[in-house]
Coordinates of N, CA and C in Angstrom, one line a residue:
Chain A
X1 N -97.2 -89.1 0.7 CA -95.9 -88.7 0.4 C -95.5 -87.4 1.0
X2 N -94.5 -87.3 1.7 CA -94.1 -86.0 2.4 C -93.7 -85.0 1.4
X3 N -93.9 -83.7 1.7 CA -93.8 -82.8 0.7 C -93.4 -81.4 1.2
X4 N -92.6 -80.7 0.4 CA -92.4 -79.3 0.5 C -92.9 -78.6 -0.7
X5 N -93.9 -77.7 -0.6 CA -94.5 -77.1 -1.7 C -94.2 -75.6 -1.8
X6 N -93.7 -75.2 -2.9 CA -93.5 -73.8 -3.2 C -94.6 -73.3 -4.1
X7 N -95.2 -72.2 -3.8 CA -96.5 -71.8 -4.4 C -96.4 -71.5 -5.9
X8 N -95.2 -71.1 -6.4 CA -95.1 -70.7 -7.8 C -93.9 -71.4 -8.4
X9 N -94.0 -71.9 -9.6 CA -92.8 -72.5 -10.3 C -92.0 -71.4 -11.0
X10 N -92.8 -70.4 -11.6 CA -92.2 -69.3 -12.3 C -92.9 -68.0 -11.9
X11 N -92.1 -67.0 -11.8 CA -92.6 -65.7 -11.5 C -91.8 -64.6 -12.3
X12 N -92.5 -63.6 -12.8 CA -91.8 -62.5 -13.4 C -92.4 -61.2 -12.7
X13 N -91.4 -60.5 -12.1 CA -91.8 -59.3 -11.4 C -91.0 -58.1 -11.9
X14 N -91.5 -56.9 -11.6 CA -90.8 -55.7 -12.0 C -89.9 -55.2 -10.9
X15 N -88.8 -54.5 -11.3 CA -87.9 -53.9 -10.4 C -88.7 -53.0 -9.4
X16 N -88.4 -53.1 -8.1 CA -89.1 -52.3 -7.1 C -90.3 -52.9 -6.5
X17 N -90.8 -53.9 -7.1 CA -92.0 -54.6 -6.5 C -91.6 -55.4 -5.3
X18 N -92.6 -55.5 -4.4 CA -92.5 -56.4 -3.2 C -92.9 -57.8 -3.6
X19 N -92.1 -58.8 -3.4 CA -92.3 -60.1 -3.9 C -92.4 -61.1 -2.7
X20 N -93.4 -61.9 -2.7 CA -93.6 -62.9 -1.7 C -93.4 -64.3 -2.3
X21 N -92.5 -65.1 -1.7 CA -92.4 -66.5 -2.1 C -92.8 -67.4 -0.9
X22 N -93.8 -68.2 -1.2 CA -94.4 -69.0 -0.1 C -93.9 -70.5 -0.2
X23 N -93.7 -71.0 1.0 CA -93.3 -72.4 1.1 C -94.1 -73.1 2.3
X24 N -94.6 -74.3 2.0 CA -95.4 -75.0 3.0 C -94.9 -76.4 3.0
X25 N -94.7 -76.9 4.3 CA -94.3 -78.3 4.4 C -95.3 -79.1 5.3
X26 N -95.5 -80.4 4.9 CA -96.5 -81.2 5.6 C -95.9 -82.2 6.5
X27 N -94.6 -82.0 6.9 CA -93.9 -83.1 7.7 C -93.7 -82.7 9.1
X28 N -94.3 -81.6 9.6 CA -94.2 -81.2 11.0 C -92.7 -80.9 11.3
X29 N -91.9 -80.5 10.4 CA -90.5 -80.2 10.6 C -90.4 -78.9 11.3
X30 N -89.4 -78.8 12.3 CA -89.1 -77.6 13.0 C -88.3 -76.6 12.1
X31 N -87.4 -77.1 11.3 CA -86.4 -76.3 10.6 C -86.8 -76.0 9.2
X32 N -86.7 -74.8 8.7 CA -87.0 -74.4 7.4 C -86.0 -73.5 6.8
X33 N -85.7 -73.5 5.5 CA -84.6 -72.8 4.9 C -85.0 -72.2 3.6
X34 N -84.4 -71.1 3.3 CA -84.5 -70.5 1.9 C -83.1 -70.4 1.3
X35 N -83.0 -70.9 0.1 CA -81.7 -70.8 -0.6 C -82.0 -70.2 -2.0
X36 N -80.9 -69.6 -2.5 CA -81.0 -69.2 -3.9 C -79.9 -70.0 -4.7
X37 N -80.2 -70.3 -5.9 CA -79.3 -71.2 -6.7 C -78.9 -70.5 -8.0
X38 N -77.7 -70.2 -8.2 CA -77.2 -69.6 -9.4 C -76.1 -70.4 -10.0
X39 N -76.0 -70.4 -11.4 CA -75.0 -71.2 -12.1 C -73.6 -70.8 -11.6
X40 N -72.8 -71.8 -11.2 CA -71.5 -71.6 -10.8 C -71.3 -71.2 -9.3
X41 N -72.4 -70.9 -8.7 CA -72.3 -70.4 -7.3 C -73.0 -71.5 -6.3
X42 N -73.7 -72.4 -6.9 CA -74.3 -73.4 -6.0 C -75.4 -72.9 -5.2
X43 N -75.7 -73.5 -4.1 CA -76.8 -73.2 -3.2 C -76.2 -72.2 -2.1
X44 N -76.9 -71.1 -2.0 CA -76.5 -70.1 -1.0 C -77.7 -69.8 -0.1
X45 N -77.4 -69.9 1.2 CA -78.4 -69.8 2.3 C -78.7 -68.4 2.5
X46 N -80.0 -68.1 2.4 CA -80.5 -66.7 2.6 C -81.0 -66.5 4.0
X47 N -81.9 -67.3 4.5 CA -82.4 -67.2 5.8 C -82.9 -68.6 6.2
X48 N -82.9 -68.9 7.5 CA -83.5 -70.1 8.0 C -84.2 -69.9 9.4
X49 N -84.9 -70.9 9.7 CA -85.8 -70.8 10.9 C -85.8 -72.1 11.6
X50 N -85.6 -72.1 13.0 CA -85.7 -73.3 13.7 C -87.0 -73.5 14.5
X51 N -87.8 -72.4 14.4 CA -89.1 -72.5 15.2 C -90.0 -71.4 14.7
X52 N -91.2 -71.5 15.1 CA -92.2 -70.5 14.7 C -91.7 -69.1 15.3
X53 N -91.9 -68.1 14.5 CA -91.6 -66.7 14.8 C -90.1 -66.5 15.1
X54 N -89.3 -67.5 14.7 CA -87.8 -67.4 14.9 C -87.2 -67.3 13.5
X55 N -86.1 -66.5 13.3 CA -85.4 -66.5 12.0 C -84.0 -66.2 12.3
X56 N -83.1 -66.7 11.4 CA -81.7 -66.4 11.5 C -81.2 -66.1 10.1
X57 N -80.3 -65.1 10.0 CA -79.7 -64.8 8.7 C -78.7 -65.9 8.3
X58 N -78.8 -66.1 7.0 CA -77.8 -67.0 6.4 C -76.6 -66.3 5.8
X59 N -76.1 -66.7 4.7 CA -74.9 -66.1 4.1 C -75.2 -64.9 3.3
X60 N -76.4 -64.8 2.7 CA -76.7 -63.6 1.8 C -78.1 -63.1 2.1
X61 N -78.3 -62.5 3.3 CA -79.7 -62.0 3.7 C -80.0 -60.7 3.1
X62 N -79.1 -59.9 2.6 CA -79.3 -58.6 2.2 C -80.4 -58.5 1.1
X63 N -81.3 -57.7 1.3 CA -82.4 -57.5 0.3 C -83.6 -58.4 0.5
X64 N -83.5 -59.3 1.5 CA -84.5 -60.3 1.8 C -85.0 -60.2 3.2
X65 N -86.2 -60.6 3.5 CA -86.7 -60.9 4.8 C -87.5 -62.1 4.8
X66 N -87.9 -62.6 6.0 CA -88.7 -63.8 6.1 C -89.7 -63.7 7.1
X67 N -90.7 -64.6 7.1 CA -91.8 -64.6 8.0 C -92.1 -66.1 8.3
X68 N -92.2 -66.4 9.6 CA -92.7 -67.8 10.0 C -93.7 -67.6 11.1
X69 N -94.9 -67.4 10.7 CA -96.0 -67.3 11.7 C -96.6 -68.6 12.1
X70 N -96.5 -69.6 11.2 CA -97.0 -71.0 11.5 C -95.9 -72.0 11.2
X71 N -95.9 -73.1 11.9 CA -94.8 -74.0 11.8 C -94.6 -74.5 10.4
X72 N -95.7 -74.7 9.7 CA -95.6 -75.3 8.3 C -95.3 -74.4 7.2
X73 N -95.3 -73.1 7.5 CA -95.2 -72.1 6.4 C -94.0 -71.1 6.7
X74 N -93.2 -71.0 5.6 CA -92.0 -70.1 5.7 C -92.0 -69.2 4.5
X75 N -92.1 -67.9 4.6 CA -92.2 -67.0 3.5 C -90.9 -66.2 3.3
X76 N -90.5 -66.1 2.1 CA -89.4 -65.2 1.7 C -89.9 -64.0 1.1
X77 N -89.4 -62.8 1.5 CA -89.9 -61.5 1.0 C -88.8 -60.8 0.4
X78 N -89.0 -60.3 -0.8 CA -88.1 -59.4 -1.4 C -88.7 -58.0 -1.3
X79 N -88.2 -57.2 -0.4 CA -88.8 -55.9 -0.1 C -88.9 -55.0 -1.3
X80 N -87.9 -55.0 -2.1 CA -87.9 -54.1 -3.4 C -87.1 -54.9 -4.4
X81 N -87.7 -55.7 -5.2 CA -87.0 -56.6 -6.1 C -86.1 -55.8 -7.0
X82 N -84.9 -56.4 -7.2 CA -83.9 -55.9 -8.1 C -83.5 -57.0 -9.1
X83 N -82.9 -56.5 -10.2 CA -82.6 -57.5 -11.3 C -81.5 -58.5 -10.8
X84 N -80.7 -58.2 -9.9 CA -79.7 -59.1 -9.4 C -80.3 -60.2 -8.4
X85 N -81.6 -60.1 -8.2 CA -82.3 -61.1 -7.5 C -83.0 -62.1 -8.4
X86 N -82.8 -62.0 -9.7 CA -83.2 -63.0 -10.6 C -82.5 -64.3 -10.3
X87 N -83.2 -65.3 -10.0 CA -82.5 -66.6 -9.6 C -83.6 -67.7 -9.4
X88 N -83.1 -68.9 -9.1 CA -83.9 -70.0 -8.7 C -83.9 -70.0 -7.2
X89 N -85.1 -70.0 -6.6 CA -85.2 -70.0 -5.1 C -85.7 -71.4 -4.6
X90 N -85.0 -71.9 -3.7 CA -85.4 -73.2 -3.2 C -85.7 -73.2 -1.7
X91 N -86.8 -73.8 -1.3 CA -87.1 -73.9 0.1 C -86.8 -75.3 0.5
X92 N -86.4 -75.5 1.8 CA -86.2 -76.8 2.3 C -86.6 -76.9 3.8
X93 N -86.9 -78.1 4.2 CA -87.2 -78.3 5.6 C -86.5 -79.5 6.2
X94 N -86.3 -79.6 7.5 CA -85.7 -80.7 8.1 C -86.2 -80.8 9.5
X95 N -86.1 -82.1 10.0 CA -86.6 -82.3 11.4 C -85.6 -82.0 12.4
X96 N -84.3 -82.2 12.0 CA -83.2 -82.0 13.0 C -83.2 -83.1 14.1
X97 N -84.0 -84.1 13.9 CA -84.1 -85.2 14.9 C -83.7 -86.5 14.2
X98 N -83.4 -87.5 15.1 CA -83.2 -88.8 14.5 C -84.5 -89.4 13.9
X99 N -84.5 -90.2 12.9 CA -83.4 -90.5 12.1 C -83.0 -89.3 11.2
X100 N -81.8 -89.3 10.7 CA -81.3 -88.2 9.9 C -81.6 -88.4 8.4
X101 N -82.3 -87.5 7.9 CA -82.6 -87.6 6.4 C -82.2 -86.3 5.7
X102 N -81.5 -85.4 6.4 CA -81.1 -84.2 5.8 C -82.3 -83.3 5.5
X103 N -82.2 -82.6 4.4 CA -83.3 -81.6 4.0 C -84.1 -82.2 2.9
X104 N -85.4 -81.8 3.0 CA -86.3 -82.1 1.9 C -86.6 -80.8 1.2
X105 N -86.4 -80.8 -0.1 CA -86.5 -79.5 -0.9 C -87.8 -79.5 -1.6
X106 N -88.2 -78.2 -1.9 CA -89.3 -78.0 -2.8 C -88.8 -78.0 -4.2
X107 N -89.7 -77.8 -5.2 CA -89.3 -77.9 -6.6 C -88.7 -76.6 -7.1
X108 N -88.8 -75.6 -6.3 CA -88.1 -74.3 -6.7 C -89.0 -73.3 -7.3
X109 N -88.7 -72.1 -7.2 CA -89.4 -71.0 -7.9 C -88.3 -70.2 -8.7
X110 N -88.5 -70.2 -10.0 CA -87.6 -69.4 -10.8 C -88.2 -68.0 -11.0
X111 N -87.5 -67.1 -10.4 CA -87.9 -65.7 -10.3 C -87.1 -64.9 -11.3
X112 N -87.8 -64.1 -12.2 CA -87.2 -63.2 -13.1 C -87.6 -61.8 -12.7
X113 N -86.7 -60.9 -12.5 CA -87.0 -59.5 -12.2 C -86.6 -58.7 -13.4
X114 N -87.5 -58.0 -13.9 CA -87.3 -57.2 -15.1 C -87.3 -55.7 -14.9
Chain B
X1 N -62.6 -70.0 5.3 CA -63.7 -70.7 5.9 C -63.8 -72.1 5.5
X2 N -64.7 -72.9 6.1 CA -64.9 -74.2 5.7 C -65.7 -74.3 4.4
X3 N -65.4 -75.3 3.6 CA -66.1 -75.4 2.3 C -66.2 -76.8 1.9
X4 N -67.2 -77.1 1.0 CA -67.3 -78.4 0.4 C -67.1 -78.2 -1.1
X5 N -66.2 -79.0 -1.7 CA -66.0 -78.8 -3.1 C -66.0 -80.0 -3.9
X6 N -65.8 -79.9 -5.2 CA -65.9 -81.1 -6.0 C -64.7 -81.1 -6.9
X7 N -64.2 -82.3 -7.3 CA -63.0 -82.4 -8.1 C -63.4 -82.1 -9.6
X8 N -64.5 -82.5 -10.0 CA -64.9 -82.4 -11.5 C -66.2 -81.7 -11.6
X9 N -66.3 -80.6 -12.4 CA -67.6 -80.0 -12.5 C -68.6 -80.8 -13.5
X10 N -68.0 -81.5 -14.4 CA -68.8 -82.3 -15.4 C -68.3 -83.7 -15.5
X11 N -69.2 -84.7 -15.7 CA -68.8 -86.1 -15.9 C -69.7 -86.7 -17.0
X12 N -69.1 -87.3 -18.0 CA -69.8 -87.9 -19.1 C -69.5 -89.4 -19.1
X13 N -70.5 -90.2 -19.0 CA -70.3 -91.7 -19.0 C -71.2 -92.4 -20.0
X14 N -70.8 -93.6 -20.4 CA -71.6 -94.4 -21.3 C -72.7 -95.1 -20.5
X15 N -73.9 -95.2 -21.1 CA -74.9 -96.0 -20.4 C -74.4 -97.4 -20.1
X16 N -74.7 -97.8 -18.9 CA -74.3 -99.2 -18.5 C -73.0 -99.2 -17.7
X17 N -72.2 -98.1 -17.9 CA -70.9 -98.0 -17.1 C -71.2 -97.6 -15.7
X18 N -70.2 -97.7 -14.9 CA -70.3 -97.2 -13.5 C -69.8 -95.8 -13.5
X19 N -70.4 -94.9 -12.6 CA -70.0 -93.5 -12.5 C -69.5 -93.3 -11.1
X20 N -68.5 -92.5 -11.0 CA -67.9 -92.1 -9.7 C -67.9 -90.6 -9.6
X21 N -68.5 -90.0 -8.7 CA -68.6 -88.6 -8.5 C -67.9 -88.3 -7.1
X22 N -66.9 -87.4 -7.2 CA -66.1 -87.1 -6.0 C -66.4 -85.8 -5.3
X23 N -66.0 -85.7 -4.1 CA -66.3 -84.5 -3.3 C -65.2 -84.4 -2.2
X24 N -64.6 -83.2 -2.1 CA -63.6 -83.0 -1.0 C -64.3 -82.1 0.0
X25 N -64.0 -82.3 1.3 CA -64.5 -81.4 2.3 C -63.4 -81.0 3.2
X26 N -63.5 -79.8 3.8 CA -62.4 -79.3 4.5 C -62.6 -79.2 6.1
X27 N -63.9 -79.4 6.5 CA -64.1 -79.3 7.9 C -64.0 -80.7 8.6
X28 N -62.9 -80.9 9.3 CA -62.7 -82.2 9.9 C -63.7 -82.5 11.0
X29 N -64.4 -81.5 11.4 CA -65.5 -81.7 12.5 C -66.8 -82.2 11.9
X30 N -66.9 -82.2 10.5 CA -68.2 -82.6 9.9 C -68.3 -84.1 10.2
X31 N -69.5 -84.5 10.5 CA -69.8 -85.9 10.9 C -71.0 -86.5 10.2
X32 N -71.6 -85.7 9.3 CA -72.7 -86.3 8.6 C -72.7 -85.7 7.1
X33 N -72.9 -86.6 6.2 CA -72.7 -86.3 4.8 C -73.9 -86.8 4.0
X34 N -74.3 -86.0 3.0 CA -75.4 -86.4 2.1 C -75.0 -86.2 0.7
X35 N -75.6 -87.0 -0.2 CA -75.6 -86.8 -1.6 C -77.0 -86.5 -2.1
X36 N -77.1 -85.4 -2.9 CA -78.4 -85.1 -3.5 C -78.3 -85.1 -5.0
X37 N -79.4 -85.4 -5.6 CA -79.5 -85.4 -7.1 C -80.5 -84.3 -7.5
X38 N -80.1 -83.5 -8.5 CA -81.0 -82.5 -8.9 C -81.2 -82.6 -10.4
X39 N -82.4 -83.0 -10.8 CA -82.7 -83.0 -12.3 C -83.1 -81.6 -12.7
X40 N -83.0 -81.4 -14.0 CA -83.3 -80.1 -14.6 C -84.7 -79.6 -14.2
X41 N -84.8 -78.4 -13.7 CA -86.1 -77.8 -13.4 C -86.7 -78.3 -12.1
X42 N -86.0 -79.1 -11.3 CA -86.5 -79.7 -10.1 C -85.6 -79.3 -8.9
X43 N -86.2 -79.5 -7.7 CA -85.4 -79.3 -6.5 C -84.5 -80.5 -6.2
X44 N -83.4 -80.3 -5.4 CA -82.6 -81.5 -5.1 C -83.3 -82.6 -4.3
X45 N -83.0 -83.8 -4.6 CA -83.6 -85.0 -4.0 C -82.5 -85.8 -3.2
X46 N -82.9 -86.2 -2.0 CA -82.0 -87.0 -1.2 C -81.7 -88.3 -1.9
X47 N -80.4 -88.7 -2.0 CA -80.0 -90.0 -2.5 C -79.6 -91.0 -1.4
X48 N -78.6 -90.5 -0.7 CA -78.0 -91.4 0.3 C -77.2 -90.6 1.3
X49 N -77.1 -91.0 2.5 CA -76.3 -90.3 3.5 C -75.3 -91.3 4.2
X50 N -74.4 -90.7 5.0 CA -73.4 -91.5 5.7 C -73.0 -90.7 6.9
X51 N -72.8 -91.4 8.0 CA -72.2 -90.7 9.2 C -70.7 -91.0 9.2
X52 N -70.0 -90.2 10.0 CA -68.6 -90.3 10.0 C -68.1 -91.5 10.7
X53 N -69.0 -92.3 11.4 CA -68.5 -93.5 12.0 C -68.6 -94.7 11.1
X54 N -68.9 -94.4 9.8 CA -68.9 -95.4 8.7 C -68.0 -95.0 7.6
X55 N -67.5 -96.0 6.8 CA -66.7 -95.6 5.7 C -67.4 -96.0 4.4
X56 N -68.5 -96.7 4.5 CA -69.2 -97.1 3.3 C -70.6 -97.4 3.6
X57 N -71.5 -97.0 2.7 CA -72.9 -97.3 2.8 C -73.5 -97.5 1.4
X58 N -74.3 -98.5 1.3 CA -74.9 -98.9 0.0 C -76.4 -98.7 0.0
X59 N -76.8 -98.2 -1.2 CA -78.3 -98.1 -1.4 C -78.6 -98.9 -2.7
X60 N -79.7 -98.6 -3.3 CA -80.0 -99.2 -4.5 C -79.2 -98.6 -5.7
X61 N -78.3 -99.4 -6.2 CA -77.4 -99.0 -7.3 C -76.4 -97.9 -6.9
X62 N -76.5 -97.3 -5.7 CA -75.6 -96.3 -5.3 C -74.8 -96.7 -4.0
X63 N -73.5 -96.2 -4.0 CA -72.7 -96.5 -2.8 C -72.0 -95.2 -2.5
X64 N -71.9 -94.9 -1.2 CA -71.2 -93.7 -0.8 C -70.0 -94.2 0.0
X65 N -68.8 -93.6 -0.3 CA -67.6 -94.0 0.4 C -67.1 -92.7 1.1
X66 N -66.6 -92.9 2.3 CA -66.1 -91.8 3.1 C -64.7 -92.1 3.5
X67 N -63.8 -91.2 3.2 CA -62.4 -91.4 3.6 C -62.1 -90.2 4.5
X68 N -62.1 -90.4 5.8 CA -61.9 -89.3 6.7 C -60.5 -88.8 6.8
X69 N -59.6 -89.7 6.5 CA -58.1 -89.4 6.5 C -57.8 -88.3 5.5
X70 N -58.4 -88.4 4.3 CA -58.1 -87.4 3.3 C -59.3 -86.4 3.1
X71 N -60.3 -86.6 3.9 CA -61.5 -85.8 3.8 C -62.1 -85.8 2.4
X72 N -62.5 -87.0 2.0 CA -63.0 -87.2 0.7 C -64.2 -88.1 0.7
X73 N -65.2 -87.7 -0.1 CA -66.4 -88.4 -0.2 C -66.7 -88.7 -1.7
X74 N -67.2 -89.9 -1.9 CA -67.5 -90.2 -3.3 C -68.9 -90.9 -3.4
X75 N -69.5 -90.8 -4.6 CA -70.8 -91.4 -4.9 C -70.5 -92.3 -6.1
X76 N -70.8 -93.6 -5.9 CA -70.7 -94.5 -7.0 C -72.1 -94.9 -7.5
X77 N -72.3 -94.8 -8.8 CA -73.6 -95.3 -9.4 C -73.3 -96.4 -10.3
X78 N -73.9 -97.6 -10.0 CA -73.7 -98.8 -10.8 C -74.6 -98.8 -12.0
X79 N -74.1 -99.3 -13.1 CA -74.9 -99.5 -14.3 C -75.7 -98.2 -14.6
X80 N -75.0 -97.1 -14.9 CA -75.6 -95.8 -15.0 C -76.6 -95.8 -16.2
X81 N -77.7 -95.2 -15.9 CA -78.8 -95.1 -16.9 C -79.1 -93.7 -17.3
X82 N -79.8 -93.5 -18.4 CA -80.1 -92.1 -18.9 C -80.8 -91.3 -17.8
X83 N -81.6 -92.0 -17.0 CA -82.4 -91.3 -15.9 C -81.5 -90.8 -14.8
X84 N -80.2 -91.2 -14.8 CA -79.3 -90.7 -13.8 C -78.7 -89.4 -14.2
X85 N -78.9 -88.9 -15.4 CA -78.4 -87.6 -15.8 C -79.0 -86.5 -15.0
X86 N -78.1 -85.8 -14.3 CA -78.5 -84.8 -13.3 C -77.3 -84.1 -12.8
X87 N -77.5 -83.1 -11.9 CA -76.4 -82.5 -11.1 C -76.4 -83.2 -9.8
X88 N -75.3 -83.6 -9.3 CA -75.2 -84.2 -8.0 C -74.4 -83.3 -7.1
X89 N -75.0 -83.1 -5.9 CA -74.4 -82.3 -4.8 C -74.0 -83.2 -3.6
X90 N -72.8 -82.9 -3.1 CA -72.5 -83.4 -1.8 C -72.8 -82.3 -0.7
X91 N -73.1 -82.7 0.5 CA -73.4 -81.8 1.5 C -72.8 -82.3 2.8
X92 N -72.3 -81.5 3.7 CA -71.8 -81.9 5.0 C -72.4 -81.1 6.1
X93 N -72.4 -81.7 7.3 CA -72.9 -81.0 8.5 C -72.0 -81.4 9.7
X94 N -71.9 -80.4 10.5 CA -71.2 -80.6 11.7 C -72.2 -80.7 12.8
X95 N -72.1 -81.7 13.7 CA -73.0 -81.8 14.8 C -74.0 -83.0 14.6
X96 N -73.9 -83.6 13.4 CA -74.7 -84.8 13.2 C -76.1 -84.7 12.8
X97 N -76.5 -83.4 12.6 CA -77.9 -83.2 12.3 C -78.0 -82.3 11.0
X98 N -79.2 -82.5 10.3 CA -79.4 -81.6 9.2 C -80.3 -80.4 9.7
X99 N -80.1 -80.0 10.9 CA -81.0 -79.0 11.4 C -80.3 -78.1 12.4
X100 N -80.8 -77.9 13.5 CA -80.3 -76.8 14.4 C -78.9 -77.0 14.9
X101 N -78.5 -78.2 15.0 CA -77.1 -78.4 15.5 C -76.1 -78.2 14.4
X102 N -76.4 -78.1 13.2 CA -75.4 -77.9 12.2 C -76.1 -77.8 10.8
X103 N -76.2 -76.7 10.2 CA -76.7 -76.6 8.9 C -75.9 -77.3 7.9
X104 N -76.5 -77.8 6.8 CA -75.8 -78.4 5.8 C -75.1 -77.4 4.9
X105 N -73.9 -77.7 4.5 CA -73.0 -76.9 3.6 C -72.9 -77.7 2.3
X106 N -73.3 -77.1 1.2 CA -73.4 -77.8 0.0 C -72.2 -77.5 -0.9
X107 N -71.8 -78.5 -1.7 CA -70.8 -78.3 -2.8 C -71.6 -77.7 -3.9
X108 N -70.8 -77.3 -5.0 CA -71.4 -76.6 -6.1 C -72.0 -77.6 -7.1
X109 N -71.7 -78.8 -7.0 CA -72.3 -79.8 -7.9 C -71.5 -80.3 -9.0
X110 N -71.8 -81.5 -9.5 CA -71.2 -82.1 -10.7 C -72.3 -82.5 -11.6
X111 N -72.2 -82.1 -12.8 CA -73.2 -82.5 -13.8 C -72.8 -83.9 -14.4
X112 N -73.7 -84.8 -14.3 CA -73.5 -86.1 -14.9 C -74.3 -86.3 -16.2
X113 N -73.6 -86.6 -17.3 CA -74.3 -86.8 -18.5 C -74.1 -88.3 -18.9
X114 N -75.2 -88.9 -19.3 CA -75.1 -90.3 -19.6 C -75.4 -90.5 -21.1
X115 N -74.4 -91.0 -21.8 CA -74.5 -91.2 -23.3 C -75.1 -92.5 -23.6
X116 N -76.1 -92.5 -24.5 CA -76.8 -93.8 -24.8 C -75.9 -94.7 -25.7

């Protein structure tokens, strides 16, 4: 069964900490994405990557960075966590090739910054 | 800017009834649409997709209808079951791909509640 795996389901971090959220996919997908999901705001794109060592800013990149050293792994980094980064974080991947199946999502990481 | 929206934020239906979830999109260049289901505490799961060269596509108990004239997408769930309770998102893409040629743009979701 193809899968996108996020390393943590729940995280609690302190303000100012550096936080790493890890995402691994086993589908050999080129494209990977990080979203945050907040009530009433839906899914908002933070960063995405179309290839190894490549990254593009999404709609809300401020306060975040990403790393993609290997095709299967896409990491989201909160350089200095703040309380307004408390959210559900979702990783997704897609092949961008035929046939089209859109994105496959991970189960999410619920991050609380205190 | 372009956006994907929903007519109703919540929908409550009786078990066994049919459900219809609606979505409006504004980008006339979008040519690929997807419906996702997100259960509580889980990531969104793919349900069904449709290309703009179709106006209807059927899956198991689900049907997606696309009306390009009015830029409207709907998801129909037949014989709704308690396990269908979830938030449903529509998503659109320009360029025909869920990847580099056009990122998916998501609606905010409709919460479906099924009453026993």
